[in-house]
mmCIF file with all atom_site columns, C-alpha atoms and ligand atoms in Angstrom:
data_model
loop_
_atom_site.group_PDB
_atom_site.id
_atom_site.type_symbol
_atom_site.label_atom_id
_atom_site.label_alt_id
_atom_site.label_comp_id
_atom_site.label_asym_id
_atom_site.label_entity_id
_atom_site.label_seq_id
_atom_site.pdbx_PDB_ins_code
_atom_site.Cartn_x
_atom_site.Cartn_y
_atom_site.Cartn_z
_atom_site.occupancy
_atom_site.B_iso_or_equiv
_atom_site.pdbx_formal_charge
_atom_site.auth_seq_id
_atom_site.auth_comp_id
_atom_site.auth_asym_id
_atom_site.auth_atom_id
_atom_site.pdbx_PDB_model_num
ATOM   1   C CA . MET Z 1 1   ? 0.000   0.000   0.000   1.00 87.00 ? 1   MET Z CA 1
ATOM   2   C CA . ASP Z 1 2   ? 1.449   3.407   -0.897  1.00 92.00 ? 2   ASP Z CA 1
ATOM   3   C CA . GLN Z 1 3   ? 2.095   5.975   1.825   1.00 95.00 ? 3   GLN Z CA 1
ATOM   4   C CA . LEU Z 1 4   ? -0.929  8.127   1.053   1.00 96.00 ? 4   LEU Z CA 1
ATOM   5   C CA . THR Z 1 5   ? -3.335  5.174   1.067   1.00 97.00 ? 5   THR Z CA 1
ATOM   6   C CA . GLN Z 1 6   ? -1.742  4.003   4.303   1.00 97.00 ? 6   GLN Z CA 1
ATOM   7   C CA . LYS Z 1 7   ? -2.447  7.412   5.869   1.00 98.00 ? 7   LYS Z CA 1
ATOM   8   C CA . ILE Z 1 8   ? -6.078  7.328   4.685   1.00 98.00 ? 8   ILE Z CA 1
ATOM   9   C CA . SER Z 1 9   ? -6.408  3.881   6.162   1.00 98.00 ? 9   SER Z CA 1
ATOM   10  C CA . GLU Z 1 10  ? -5.018  5.073   9.497   1.00 98.00 ? 10  GLU Z CA 1
ATOM   11  C CA . ILE Z 1 11  ? -7.589  7.893   9.598   1.00 98.00 ? 11  ILE Z CA 1
ATOM   12  C CA . GLY Z 1 12  ? -10.249 5.245   8.885   1.00 98.00 ? 12  GLY Z CA 1
ATOM   13  C CA . VAL Z 1 13  ? -13.070 7.408   7.518   1.00 98.00 ? 13  VAL Z CA 1
ATOM   14  C CA . VAL Z 1 14  ? -13.351 9.438   4.324   1.00 98.00 ? 14  VAL Z CA 1
ATOM   15  C CA . PRO Z 1 15  ? -15.999 12.177  4.148   1.00 98.00 ? 15  PRO Z CA 1
ATOM   16  C CA . VAL Z 1 16  ? -17.682 12.208  0.720   1.00 98.00 ? 16  VAL Z CA 1
ATOM   17  C CA . ILE Z 1 17  ? -18.337 15.857  -0.045  1.00 97.00 ? 17  ILE Z CA 1
ATOM   18  C CA . LYS Z 1 18  ? -20.578 17.740  -2.448  1.00 96.00 ? 18  LYS Z CA 1
ATOM   19  C CA . LEU Z 1 19  ? -20.032 21.469  -2.137  1.00 96.00 ? 19  LEU Z CA 1
ATOM   20  C CA . ASN Z 1 20  ? -22.434 23.809  -3.905  1.00 93.00 ? 20  ASN Z CA 1
ATOM   21  C CA . ASN Z 1 21  ? -20.686 26.970  -2.783  1.00 95.00 ? 21  ASN Z CA 1
ATOM   22  C CA . PRO Z 1 22  ? -16.963 26.236  -2.467  1.00 97.00 ? 22  PRO Z CA 1
ATOM   23  C CA . GLU Z 1 23  ? -15.918 29.891  -2.161  1.00 97.00 ? 23  GLU Z CA 1
ATOM   24  C CA . ARG Z 1 24  ? -18.085 30.209  0.930   1.00 97.00 ? 24  ARG Z CA 1
ATOM   25  C CA . ASP Z 1 25  ? -17.652 26.762  2.498   1.00 98.00 ? 25  ASP Z CA 1
ATOM   26  C CA . ALA Z 1 26  ? -14.531 24.871  1.387   1.00 98.00 ? 26  ALA Z CA 1
ATOM   27  C CA . ALA Z 1 27  ? -12.014 26.412  3.793   1.00 98.00 ? 27  ALA Z CA 1
ATOM   28  C CA . ASN Z 1 28  ? -14.344 26.211  6.802   1.00 98.00 ? 28  ASN Z CA 1
ATOM   29  C CA . LEU Z 1 29  ? -15.243 22.635  5.989   1.00 98.00 ? 29  LEU Z CA 1
ATOM   30  C CA . ALA Z 1 30  ? -11.595 21.613  5.644   1.00 98.00 ? 30  ALA Z CA 1
ATOM   31  C CA . LYS Z 1 31  ? -10.838 23.153  9.032   1.00 98.00 ? 31  LYS Z CA 1
ATOM   32  C CA . ALA Z 1 32  ? -13.827 21.421  10.637  1.00 98.00 ? 32  ALA Z CA 1
ATOM   33  C CA . LEU Z 1 33  ? -12.764 18.011  9.316   1.00 98.00 ? 33  LEU Z CA 1
ATOM   34  C CA . CYS Z 1 34  ? -9.186  18.500  10.524  1.00 98.00 ? 34  CYS Z CA 1
ATOM   35  C CA . GLU Z 1 35  ? -10.436 19.785  13.864  1.00 98.00 ? 35  GLU Z CA 1
ATOM   36  C CA . GLY Z 1 36  ? -12.495 16.601  14.200  1.00 98.00 ? 36  GLY Z CA 1
ATOM   37  C CA . GLY Z 1 37  ? -9.491  14.367  13.499  1.00 98.00 ? 37  GLY Z CA 1
ATOM   38  C CA . VAL Z 1 38  ? -10.439 13.469  9.921   1.00 98.00 ? 38  VAL Z CA 1
ATOM   39  C CA . PRO Z 1 39  ? -7.890  15.252  7.723   1.00 98.00 ? 39  PRO Z CA 1
ATOM   40  C CA . VAL Z 1 40  ? -9.069  13.632  4.485   1.00 98.00 ? 40  VAL Z CA 1
ATOM   41  C CA . ALA Z 1 41  ? -11.846 14.320  1.989   1.00 98.00 ? 41  ALA Z CA 1
ATOM   42  C CA . GLU Z 1 42  ? -13.243 12.956  -1.244  1.00 98.00 ? 42  GLU Z CA 1
ATOM   43  C CA . VAL Z 1 43  ? -14.596 15.983  -3.084  1.00 98.00 ? 43  VAL Z CA 1
ATOM   44  C CA . THR Z 1 44  ? -17.100 14.792  -5.660  1.00 98.00 ? 44  THR Z CA 1
ATOM   45  C CA . PHE Z 1 45  ? -17.445 16.115  -9.166  1.00 97.00 ? 45  PHE Z CA 1
ATOM   46  C CA . ARG Z 1 46  ? -21.220 15.917  -8.678  1.00 94.00 ? 46  ARG Z CA 1
ATOM   47  C CA . ALA Z 1 47  ? -21.152 19.651  -8.087  1.00 90.00 ? 47  ALA Z CA 1
ATOM   48  C CA . ALA Z 1 48  ? -19.688 22.196  -10.472 1.00 91.00 ? 48  ALA Z CA 1
ATOM   49  C CA . GLY Z 1 49  ? -16.767 23.851  -8.763  1.00 94.00 ? 49  GLY Z CA 1
ATOM   50  C CA . ALA Z 1 50  ? -15.322 20.611  -7.373  1.00 97.00 ? 50  ALA Z CA 1
ATOM   51  C CA . ALA Z 1 51  ? -11.846 21.588  -8.541  1.00 98.00 ? 51  ALA Z CA 1
ATOM   52  C CA . THR Z 1 52  ? -12.182 24.961  -6.815  1.00 98.00 ? 52  THR Z CA 1
ATOM   53  C CA . ALA Z 1 53  ? -13.264 23.185  -3.637  1.00 98.00 ? 53  ALA Z CA 1
ATOM   54  C CA . ILE Z 1 54  ? -10.208 20.902  -3.795  1.00 98.00 ? 54  ILE Z CA 1
ATOM   55  C CA . ARG Z 1 55  ? -7.887  23.878  -4.256  1.00 98.00 ? 55  ARG Z CA 1
ATOM   56  C CA . LEU Z 1 56  ? -9.441  25.898  -1.437  1.00 98.00 ? 56  LEU Z CA 1
ATOM   57  C CA . MET Z 1 57  ? -9.434  22.959  0.976   1.00 98.00 ? 57  MET Z CA 1
ATOM   58  C CA . LYS Z 1 58  ? -5.739  22.303  0.301   1.00 98.00 ? 58  LYS Z CA 1
ATOM   59  C CA . GLU Z 1 59  ? -4.977  25.997  0.773   1.00 98.00 ? 59  GLU Z CA 1
ATOM   60  C CA . ALA Z 1 60  ? -6.839  26.083  4.101   1.00 98.00 ? 60  ALA Z CA 1
ATOM   61  C CA . CYS Z 1 61  ? -5.309  22.844  5.403   1.00 98.00 ? 61  CYS Z CA 1
ATOM   62  C CA . PRO Z 1 62  ? -2.144  21.991  3.445   1.00 97.00 ? 62  PRO Z CA 1
ATOM   63  C CA . ASP Z 1 63  ? -1.519  18.777  5.378   1.00 97.00 ? 63  ASP Z CA 1
ATOM   64  C CA . MET Z 1 64  ? -4.973  17.448  4.703   1.00 98.00 ? 64  MET Z CA 1
ATOM   65  C CA . ILE Z 1 65  ? -5.343  14.671  2.085   1.00 98.00 ? 65  ILE Z CA 1
ATOM   66  C CA . VAL Z 1 66  ? -7.814  15.855  -0.540  1.00 98.00 ? 66  VAL Z CA 1
ATOM   67  C CA . GLY Z 1 67  ? -8.980  13.699  -3.431  1.00 98.00 ? 67  GLY Z CA 1
ATOM   68  C CA . ALA Z 1 68  ? -11.585 13.848  -6.164  1.00 98.00 ? 68  ALA Z CA 1
ATOM   69  C CA . GLY Z 1 69  ? -14.657 11.607  -6.291  1.00 98.00 ? 69  GLY Z CA 1
ATOM   70  C CA . THR Z 1 70  ? -17.349 10.724  -8.819  1.00 98.00 ? 70  THR Z CA 1
ATOM   71  C CA . VAL Z 1 71  ? -14.687 11.111  -11.499 1.00 98.00 ? 71  VAL Z CA 1
ATOM   72  C CA . LEU Z 1 72  ? -15.976 9.930   -14.873 1.00 98.00 ? 72  LEU Z CA 1
ATOM   73  C CA . THR Z 1 73  ? -13.494 11.241  -17.461 1.00 98.00 ? 73  THR Z CA 1
ATOM   74  C CA . THR Z 1 74  ? -9.775  11.788  -18.022 1.00 98.00 ? 74  THR Z CA 1
ATOM   75  C CA . ALA Z 1 75  ? -10.528 15.509  -18.375 1.00 98.00 ? 75  ALA Z CA 1
ATOM   76  C CA . GLN Z 1 76  ? -11.829 15.503  -14.791 1.00 98.00 ? 76  GLN Z CA 1
ATOM   77  C CA . ILE Z 1 77  ? -8.665  13.709  -13.652 1.00 98.00 ? 77  ILE Z CA 1
ATOM   78  C CA . ASP Z 1 78  ? -6.593  16.475  -15.254 1.00 98.00 ? 78  ASP Z CA 1
ATOM   79  C CA . GLU Z 1 79  ? -8.767  19.133  -13.654 1.00 98.00 ? 79  GLU Z CA 1
ATOM   80  C CA . ALA Z 1 80  ? -8.580  17.466  -10.246 1.00 98.00 ? 80  ALA Z CA 1
ATOM   81  C CA . MET Z 1 81  ? -4.795  17.044  -10.441 1.00 98.00 ? 81  MET Z CA 1
ATOM   82  C CA . ALA Z 1 82  ? -4.295  20.659  -11.472 1.00 98.00 ? 82  ALA Z CA 1
ATOM   83  C CA . ALA Z 1 83  ? -6.297  21.686  -8.394  1.00 98.00 ? 83  ALA Z CA 1
ATOM   84  C CA . GLY Z 1 84  ? -4.095  19.564  -6.149  1.00 98.00 ? 84  GLY Z CA 1
ATOM   85  C CA . ALA Z 1 85  ? -6.082  16.335  -5.809  1.00 98.00 ? 85  ALA Z CA 1
ATOM   86  C CA . GLN Z 1 86  ? -3.992  13.556  -4.314  1.00 98.00 ? 86  GLN Z CA 1
ATOM   87  C CA . PHE Z 1 87  ? -6.225  10.629  -5.204  1.00 98.00 ? 87  PHE Z CA 1
ATOM   88  C CA . ILE Z 1 88  ? -9.063  9.763   -7.552  1.00 98.00 ? 88  ILE Z CA 1
ATOM   89  C CA . VAL Z 1 89  ? -12.251 7.836   -6.816  1.00 98.00 ? 89  VAL Z CA 1
ATOM   90  C CA . THR Z 1 90  ? -14.479 6.556   -9.613  1.00 98.00 ? 90  THR Z CA 1
ATOM   91  C CA . PRO Z 1 91  ? -17.955 5.127   -9.056  1.00 98.00 ? 91  PRO Z CA 1
ATOM   92  C CA . GLY Z 1 92  ? -17.239 2.166   -11.335 1.00 98.00 ? 92  GLY Z CA 1
ATOM   93  C CA . MET Z 1 93  ? -14.308 0.169   -12.714 1.00 98.00 ? 93  MET Z CA 1
ATOM   94  C CA . ASP Z 1 94  ? -13.149 2.004   -15.839 1.00 98.00 ? 94  ASP Z CA 1
ATOM   95  C CA . PRO Z 1 95  ? -9.856  0.524   -17.127 1.00 98.00 ? 95  PRO Z CA 1
ATOM   96  C CA . GLU Z 1 96  ? -9.082  3.671   -19.128 1.00 98.00 ? 96  GLU Z CA 1
ATOM   97  C CA . LEU Z 1 97  ? -9.232  5.861   -16.039 1.00 98.00 ? 97  LEU Z CA 1
ATOM   98  C CA . VAL Z 1 98  ? -7.219  3.377   -13.962 1.00 98.00 ? 98  VAL Z CA 1
ATOM   99  C CA . ALA Z 1 99  ? -4.463  3.257   -16.603 1.00 98.00 ? 99  ALA Z CA 1
ATOM   100 C CA . TYR Z 1 100 ? -4.504  7.053   -16.895 1.00 98.00 ? 100 TYR Z CA 1
ATOM   101 C CA . CYS Z 1 101 ? -3.994  7.524   -13.145 1.00 98.00 ? 101 CYS Z CA 1
ATOM   102 C CA . GLN Z 1 102 ? -1.347  4.830   -12.942 1.00 98.00 ? 102 GLN Z CA 1
ATOM   103 C CA . ALA Z 1 103 ? 0.632   6.518   -15.722 1.00 98.00 ? 103 ALA Z CA 1
ATOM   104 C CA . LYS Z 1 104 ? 0.578   9.674   -13.585 1.00 97.00 ? 104 LYS Z CA 1
ATOM   105 C CA . GLN Z 1 105 ? 1.327   7.751   -10.369 1.00 96.00 ? 105 GLN Z CA 1
ATOM   106 C CA . LEU Z 1 106 ? -1.876  9.100   -8.881  1.00 98.00 ? 106 LEU Z CA 1
ATOM   107 C CA . PRO Z 1 107 ? -3.640  6.680   -6.517  1.00 98.00 ? 107 PRO Z CA 1
ATOM   108 C CA . ILE Z 1 108 ? -7.042  5.616   -7.823  1.00 98.00 ? 108 ILE Z CA 1
ATOM   109 C CA . PHE Z 1 109 ? -9.800  3.754   -6.000  1.00 98.00 ? 109 PHE Z CA 1
ATOM   110 C CA . PRO Z 1 110 ? -12.293 2.476   -8.566  1.00 98.00 ? 110 PRO Z CA 1
ATOM   111 C CA . GLY Z 1 111 ? -15.759 1.436   -7.450  1.00 98.00 ? 111 GLY Z CA 1
ATOM   112 C CA . CYS Z 1 112 ? -15.927 -2.356  -7.564  1.00 98.00 ? 112 CYS Z CA 1
ATOM   113 C CA . THR Z 1 113 ? -18.594 -4.782  -6.362  1.00 98.00 ? 113 THR Z CA 1
ATOM   114 C CA . THR Z 1 114 ? -18.453 -7.803  -8.701  1.00 98.00 ? 114 THR Z CA 1
ATOM   115 C CA . PRO Z 1 115 ? -15.927 -10.580 -9.374  1.00 98.00 ? 115 PRO Z CA 1
ATOM   116 C CA . THR Z 1 116 ? -15.415 -9.072  -12.838 1.00 98.00 ? 116 THR Z CA 1
ATOM   117 C CA . ASP Z 1 117 ? -14.581 -5.657  -11.336 1.00 98.00 ? 117 ASP Z CA 1
ATOM   118 C CA . TYR Z 1 118 ? -12.179 -7.237  -8.854  1.00 98.00 ? 118 TYR Z CA 1
ATOM   119 C CA . HIS Z 1 119 ? -10.533 -9.307  -11.575 1.00 98.00 ? 119 HIS Z CA 1
ATOM   120 C CA . THR Z 1 120 ? -9.928  -6.210  -13.683 1.00 98.00 ? 120 THR Z CA 1
ATOM   121 C CA . ALA Z 1 121 ? -8.500  -4.431  -10.619 1.00 98.00 ? 121 ALA Z CA 1
ATOM   122 C CA . TYR Z 1 122 ? -6.225  -7.429  -10.021 1.00 98.00 ? 122 TYR Z CA 1
ATOM   123 C CA . LYS Z 1 123 ? -4.797  -7.154  -13.521 1.00 98.00 ? 123 LYS Z CA 1
ATOM   124 C CA . PHE Z 1 124 ? -3.904  -3.522  -12.810 1.00 98.00 ? 124 PHE Z CA 1
ATOM   125 C CA . GLY Z 1 125 ? -2.143  -4.516  -9.588  1.00 98.00 ? 125 GLY Z CA 1
ATOM   126 C CA . LEU Z 1 126 ? -4.412  -2.330  -7.464  1.00 98.00 ? 126 LEU Z CA 1
ATOM   127 C CA . GLU Z 1 127 ? -4.429  -2.966  -3.737  1.00 97.00 ? 127 GLU Z CA 1
ATOM   128 C CA . VAL Z 1 128 ? -7.324  -0.870  -2.438  1.00 98.00 ? 128 VAL Z CA 1
ATOM   129 C CA . LEU Z 1 129 ? -10.750 -0.583  -4.079  1.00 98.00 ? 129 LEU Z CA 1
ATOM   130 C CA . LYS Z 1 130 ? -13.795 1.496   -3.382  1.00 98.00 ? 130 LYS Z CA 1
ATOM   131 C CA . PHE Z 1 131 ? -16.689 -0.880  -2.703  1.00 98.00 ? 131 PHE Z CA 1
ATOM   132 C CA . PHE Z 1 132 ? -19.712 1.047   -3.937  1.00 97.00 ? 132 PHE Z CA 1
ATOM   133 C CA . PRO Z 1 133 ? -22.588 1.239   -3.213  1.00 97.00 ? 133 PRO Z CA 1
ATOM   134 C CA . ALA Z 1 134 ? -21.739 -0.773  -0.111  1.00 98.00 ? 134 ALA Z CA 1
ATOM   135 C CA . GLU Z 1 135 ? -24.958 -1.396  1.779   1.00 97.00 ? 135 GLU Z CA 1
ATOM   136 C CA . GLN Z 1 136 ? -27.045 -1.679  -1.374  1.00 96.00 ? 136 GLN Z CA 1
ATOM   137 C CA . SER Z 1 137 ? -24.627 -4.231  -2.853  1.00 97.00 ? 137 SER Z CA 1
ATOM   138 C CA . GLY Z 1 138 ? -24.685 -6.613  0.080   1.00 97.00 ? 138 GLY Z CA 1
ATOM   139 C CA . GLY Z 1 139 ? -22.605 -4.839  2.711   1.00 98.00 ? 139 GLY Z CA 1
ATOM   140 C CA . LEU Z 1 140 ? -19.924 -6.524  4.759   1.00 98.00 ? 140 LEU Z CA 1
ATOM   141 C CA . ASP Z 1 141 ? -21.201 -10.037 3.952   1.00 98.00 ? 141 ASP Z CA 1
ATOM   142 C CA . LYS Z 1 142 ? -20.596 -9.426  0.259   1.00 98.00 ? 142 LYS Z CA 1
ATOM   143 C CA . ILE Z 1 143 ? -17.207 -7.837  0.965   1.00 98.00 ? 143 ILE Z CA 1
ATOM   144 C CA . LYS Z 1 144 ? -16.187 -10.945 2.915   1.00 98.00 ? 144 LYS Z CA 1
ATOM   145 C CA . ALA Z 1 145 ? -17.455 -13.262 0.170   1.00 98.00 ? 145 ALA Z CA 1
ATOM   146 C CA . MET Z 1 146 ? -15.483 -11.322 -2.445  1.00 98.00 ? 146 MET Z CA 1
ATOM   147 C CA . SER Z 1 147 ? -12.377 -11.556 -0.301  1.00 98.00 ? 147 SER Z CA 1
ATOM   148 C CA . ALA Z 1 148 ? -12.299 -15.373 -0.620  1.00 98.00 ? 148 ALA Z CA 1
ATOM   149 C CA . PRO Z 1 149 ? -11.120 -15.411 -4.260  1.00 98.00 ? 149 PRO Z CA 1
ATOM   150 C CA . PHE Z 1 150 ? -9.505  -11.963 -3.962  1.00 98.00 ? 150 PHE Z CA 1
ATOM   151 C CA . PRO Z 1 151 ? -7.740  -11.838 -0.562  1.00 98.00 ? 151 PRO Z CA 1
ATOM   152 C CA . MET Z 1 152 ? -5.169  -9.362  -1.919  1.00 98.00 ? 152 MET Z CA 1
ATOM   153 C CA . PHE Z 1 153 ? -7.566  -6.407  -1.774  1.00 98.00 ? 153 PHE Z CA 1
ATOM   154 C CA . LYS Z 1 154 ? -8.559  -4.044  0.976   1.00 98.00 ? 154 LYS Z CA 1
ATOM   155 C CA . VAL Z 1 155 ? -11.680 -2.003  0.341   1.00 98.00 ? 155 VAL Z CA 1
ATOM   156 C CA . MET Z 1 156 ? -13.190 1.358   1.146   1.00 98.00 ? 156 MET Z CA 1
ATOM   157 C CA . PRO Z 1 157 ? -16.923 0.756   1.369   1.00 98.00 ? 157 PRO Z CA 1
ATOM   158 C CA . THR Z 1 158 ? -19.137 3.754   0.691   1.00 98.00 ? 158 THR Z CA 1
ATOM   159 C CA . GLY Z 1 159 ? -22.885 4.050   0.404   1.00 98.00 ? 159 GLY Z CA 1
ATOM   160 C CA . GLY Z 1 160 ? -25.261 3.668   3.332   1.00 98.00 ? 160 GLY Z CA 1
ATOM   161 C CA . ILE Z 1 161 ? -22.596 3.959   6.022   1.00 98.00 ? 161 ILE Z CA 1
ATOM   162 C CA . GLY Z 1 162 ? -23.267 6.046   9.121   1.00 98.00 ? 162 GLY Z CA 1
ATOM   163 C CA . LEU Z 1 163 ? -22.450 6.115   12.825  1.00 98.00 ? 163 LEU Z CA 1
ATOM   164 C CA . LYS Z 1 164 ? -24.729 3.109   13.395  1.00 98.00 ? 164 LYS Z CA 1
ATOM   165 C CA . ASN Z 1 165 ? -22.860 0.646   11.159  1.00 98.00 ? 165 ASN Z CA 1
ATOM   166 C CA . LEU Z 1 166 ? -19.385 2.217   10.875  1.00 98.00 ? 166 LEU Z CA 1
ATOM   167 C CA . GLY Z 1 167 ? -17.995 0.050   13.685  1.00 98.00 ? 167 GLY Z CA 1
ATOM   168 C CA . THR Z 1 168 ? -19.226 -3.177  12.094  1.00 98.00 ? 168 THR Z CA 1
ATOM   169 C CA . TYR Z 1 169 ? -17.313 -2.392  8.914   1.00 98.00 ? 169 TYR Z CA 1
ATOM   170 C CA . ALA Z 1 170 ? -14.232 -0.971  10.644  1.00 98.00 ? 170 ALA Z CA 1
ATOM   171 C CA . LYS Z 1 171 ? -13.804 -4.168  12.674  1.00 98.00 ? 171 LYS Z CA 1
ATOM   172 C CA . SER Z 1 172 ? -13.066 -6.208  9.555   1.00 98.00 ? 172 SER Z CA 1
ATOM   173 C CA . PRO Z 1 173 ? -9.419  -6.481  8.474   1.00 97.00 ? 173 PRO Z CA 1
ATOM   174 C CA . ILE Z 1 174 ? -10.589 -6.230  4.845   1.00 98.00 ? 174 ILE Z CA 1
ATOM   175 C CA . ILE Z 1 175 ? -11.647 -2.610  5.402   1.00 98.00 ? 175 ILE Z CA 1
ATOM   176 C CA . ALA Z 1 176 ? -9.054  0.093   4.690   1.00 98.00 ? 176 ALA Z CA 1
ATOM   177 C CA . ALA Z 1 177 ? -11.408 2.976   5.538   1.00 98.00 ? 177 ALA Z CA 1
ATOM   178 C CA . CYS Z 1 178 ? -15.114 3.750   5.318   1.00 98.00 ? 178 CYS Z CA 1
ATOM   179 C CA . GLY Z 1 179 ? -16.509 6.512   3.135   1.00 98.00 ? 179 GLY Z CA 1
ATOM   180 C CA . GLY Z 1 180 ? -19.665 8.430   3.828   1.00 97.00 ? 180 GLY Z CA 1
ATOM   181 C CA . SER Z 1 181 ? -21.540 11.674  3.512   1.00 98.00 ? 181 SER Z CA 1
ATOM   182 C CA . TYR Z 1 182 ? -23.267 11.461  6.897   1.00 98.00 ? 182 TYR Z CA 1
ATOM   183 C CA . MET Z 1 183 ? -20.844 13.892  8.589   1.00 98.00 ? 183 MET Z CA 1
ATOM   184 C CA . VAL Z 1 184 ? -21.011 16.416  5.731   1.00 98.00 ? 184 VAL Z CA 1
ATOM   185 C CA . LYS Z 1 185 ? -24.709 16.447  4.795   1.00 97.00 ? 185 LYS Z CA 1
ATOM   186 C CA . ALA Z 1 186 ? -25.973 19.436  2.802   1.00 96.00 ? 186 ALA Z CA 1
ATOM   187 C CA . ASP Z 1 187 ? -28.014 20.785  5.722   1.00 97.00 ? 187 ASP Z CA 1
ATOM   188 C CA . LEU Z 1 188 ? -24.930 20.826  7.955   1.00 98.00 ? 188 LEU Z CA 1
ATOM   189 C CA . ILE Z 1 189 ? -22.854 22.634  5.331   1.00 97.00 ? 189 ILE Z CA 1
ATOM   190 C CA . ASP Z 1 190 ? -25.597 25.053  4.287   1.00 96.00 ? 190 ASP Z CA 1
ATOM   191 C CA . GLY Z 1 191 ? -26.260 25.789  7.956   1.00 96.00 ? 191 GLY Z CA 1
ATOM   192 C CA . GLN Z 1 192 ? -22.507 26.354  8.531   1.00 97.00 ? 192 GLN Z CA 1
ATOM   193 C CA . LYS Z 1 193 ? -22.639 23.831  11.377  1.00 98.00 ? 193 LYS Z CA 1
ATOM   194 C CA . TRP Z 1 194 ? -18.866 23.402  11.558  1.00 98.00 ? 194 TRP Z CA 1
ATOM   195 C CA . ASP Z 1 195 ? -18.839 22.345  15.220  1.00 98.00 ? 195 ASP Z CA 1
ATOM   196 C CA . GLU Z 1 196 ? -21.425 19.676  14.526  1.00 98.00 ? 196 GLU Z CA 1
ATOM   197 C CA . ILE Z 1 197 ? -19.389 18.393  11.570  1.00 98.00 ? 197 ILE Z CA 1
ATOM   198 C CA . ALA Z 1 198 ? -16.238 18.294  13.700  1.00 98.00 ? 198 ALA Z CA 1
ATOM   199 C CA . ASP Z 1 199 ? -18.166 16.450  16.395  1.00 98.00 ? 199 ASP Z CA 1
ATOM   200 C CA . LEU Z 1 200 ? -19.463 13.823  13.941  1.00 98.00 ? 200 LEU Z CA 1
ATOM   201 C CA . CYS Z 1 201 ? -15.862 13.343  12.795  1.00 98.00 ? 201 CYS Z CA 1
ATOM   202 C CA . ARG Z 1 202 ? -14.682 12.915  16.369  1.00 98.00 ? 202 ARG Z CA 1
ATOM   203 C CA . GLN Z 1 203 ? -17.372 10.308  17.017  1.00 98.00 ? 203 GLN Z CA 1
ATOM   204 C CA . SER Z 1 204 ? -16.413 8.485   13.822  1.00 98.00 ? 204 SER Z CA 1
ATOM   205 C CA . VAL Z 1 205 ? -12.729 8.362   14.739  1.00 98.00 ? 205 VAL Z CA 1
ATOM   206 C CA . GLU Z 1 206 ? -13.649 7.033   18.163  1.00 98.00 ? 206 GLU Z CA 1
ATOM   207 C CA . ILE Z 1 207 ? -15.865 4.309   16.683  1.00 98.00 ? 207 ILE Z CA 1
ATOM   208 C CA . VAL Z 1 208 ? -13.125 3.205   14.273  1.00 98.00 ? 208 VAL Z CA 1
ATOM   209 C CA . LYS Z 1 209 ? -10.524 3.166   17.032  1.00 98.00 ? 209 LYS Z CA 1
ATOM   210 C CA . GLU Z 1 210 ? -12.743 1.062   19.301  1.00 97.00 ? 210 GLU Z CA 1
ATOM   211 C CA . ALA Z 1 211 ? -13.657 -1.324  16.484  1.00 98.00 ? 211 ALA Z CA 1
ATOM   212 C CA . ARG Z 1 212 ? -10.014 -1.866  15.546  1.00 96.00 ? 212 ARG Z CA 1
ATOM   213 C CA . ASN Z 1 213 ? -8.765  -2.243  19.095  1.00 95.00 ? 213 ASN Z CA 1
ATOM   214 C CA . GLY Z 1 214 ? -11.650 -4.368  20.327  1.00 79.00 ? 214 GLY Z CA 1
HETATM 215 C C1 . LIG N 2 .   ? -20.505 7.965   -2.562  1.00 61.36 ? 1   LIG N C1 1
HETATM 216 O O1 . LIG N 2 .   ? -20.494 8.557   -3.600  1.00 61.36 ? 1   LIG N O1 1
HETATM 217 O O2 . LIG N 2 .   ? -19.486 7.430   -2.125  1.00 61.36 ? 1   LIG N O2 1
HETATM 218 C C2 . LIG N 2 .   ? -21.808 7.793   -1.864  1.00 61.36 ? 1   LIG N C2 1
HETATM 219 O O3 . LIG N 2 .   ? -22.838 8.394   -2.554  1.00 61.36 ? 1   LIG N O3 1
HETATM 220 C C3 . LIG N 2 .   ? -21.840 8.228   -0.455  1.00 61.36 ? 1   LIG N C3 1
HETATM 221 O O4 . LIG N 2 .   ? -22.825 7.455   0.072   1.00 61.36 ? 1   LIG N O4 1
HETATM 222 P P1 . LIG N 2 .   ? -23.652 7.930   1.346   1.00 61.36 ? 1   LIG N P1 1
HETATM 223 O O5 . LIG N 2 .   ? -24.256 9.251   0.975   1.00 61.36 ? 1   LIG N O5 1
HETATM 224 O O6 . LIG N 2 .   ? -24.682 6.856   1.539   1.00 61.36 ? 1   LIG N O6 1
HETATM 225 O O7 . LIG N 2 .   ? -22.685 8.041   2.480   1.00 61.36 ? 1   LIG N O7 1
#
């Protein structure tokens, strides 16, 4: 596992962010996440201005790990990289995008849920996959079943994860980190509830720590 992925895995949770107003919110959000002990973010290209958000978050918290999510094209990879993105997340397994990132030595976590996805990832020598959408695809039971033929992978499940089931996932040695939007919901961001966001991060870190140590 490369150093950056190792750091993400140590943090244990990855907030999945959609920012509608990056000029207003990106810096405050970055500070809130760091304050809460979660200095990592997947900024999705679901909102226009994702690249701006990535740039502003890195400027506000230079040590934070900021990546781009919901990446669908090589043009978005270029845009994300130019803004300072340190990793790429794609919702599905797209060999073209994986090859493109590997040529640039940029970590990529493609969304995988099937044996075919995993097999493609294996051929690329990937070590960590996004497992998406996690709960809807069978959750931890499916992740464990997939690990039988493919024990070389660790996964970052995302989709349907919250404080209630974070610990269950985090306990499994197959899990590198859990992704989720529950600590960065639109109402929290629009309401500028930075303390609440930091608190949800703190709770998440605590849950992961307990799950891993227990
Ligand atoms: C993602 O893109 O990773 C998911 O949409 C986040 O899923 P969640 O909103 O259920 O956490």
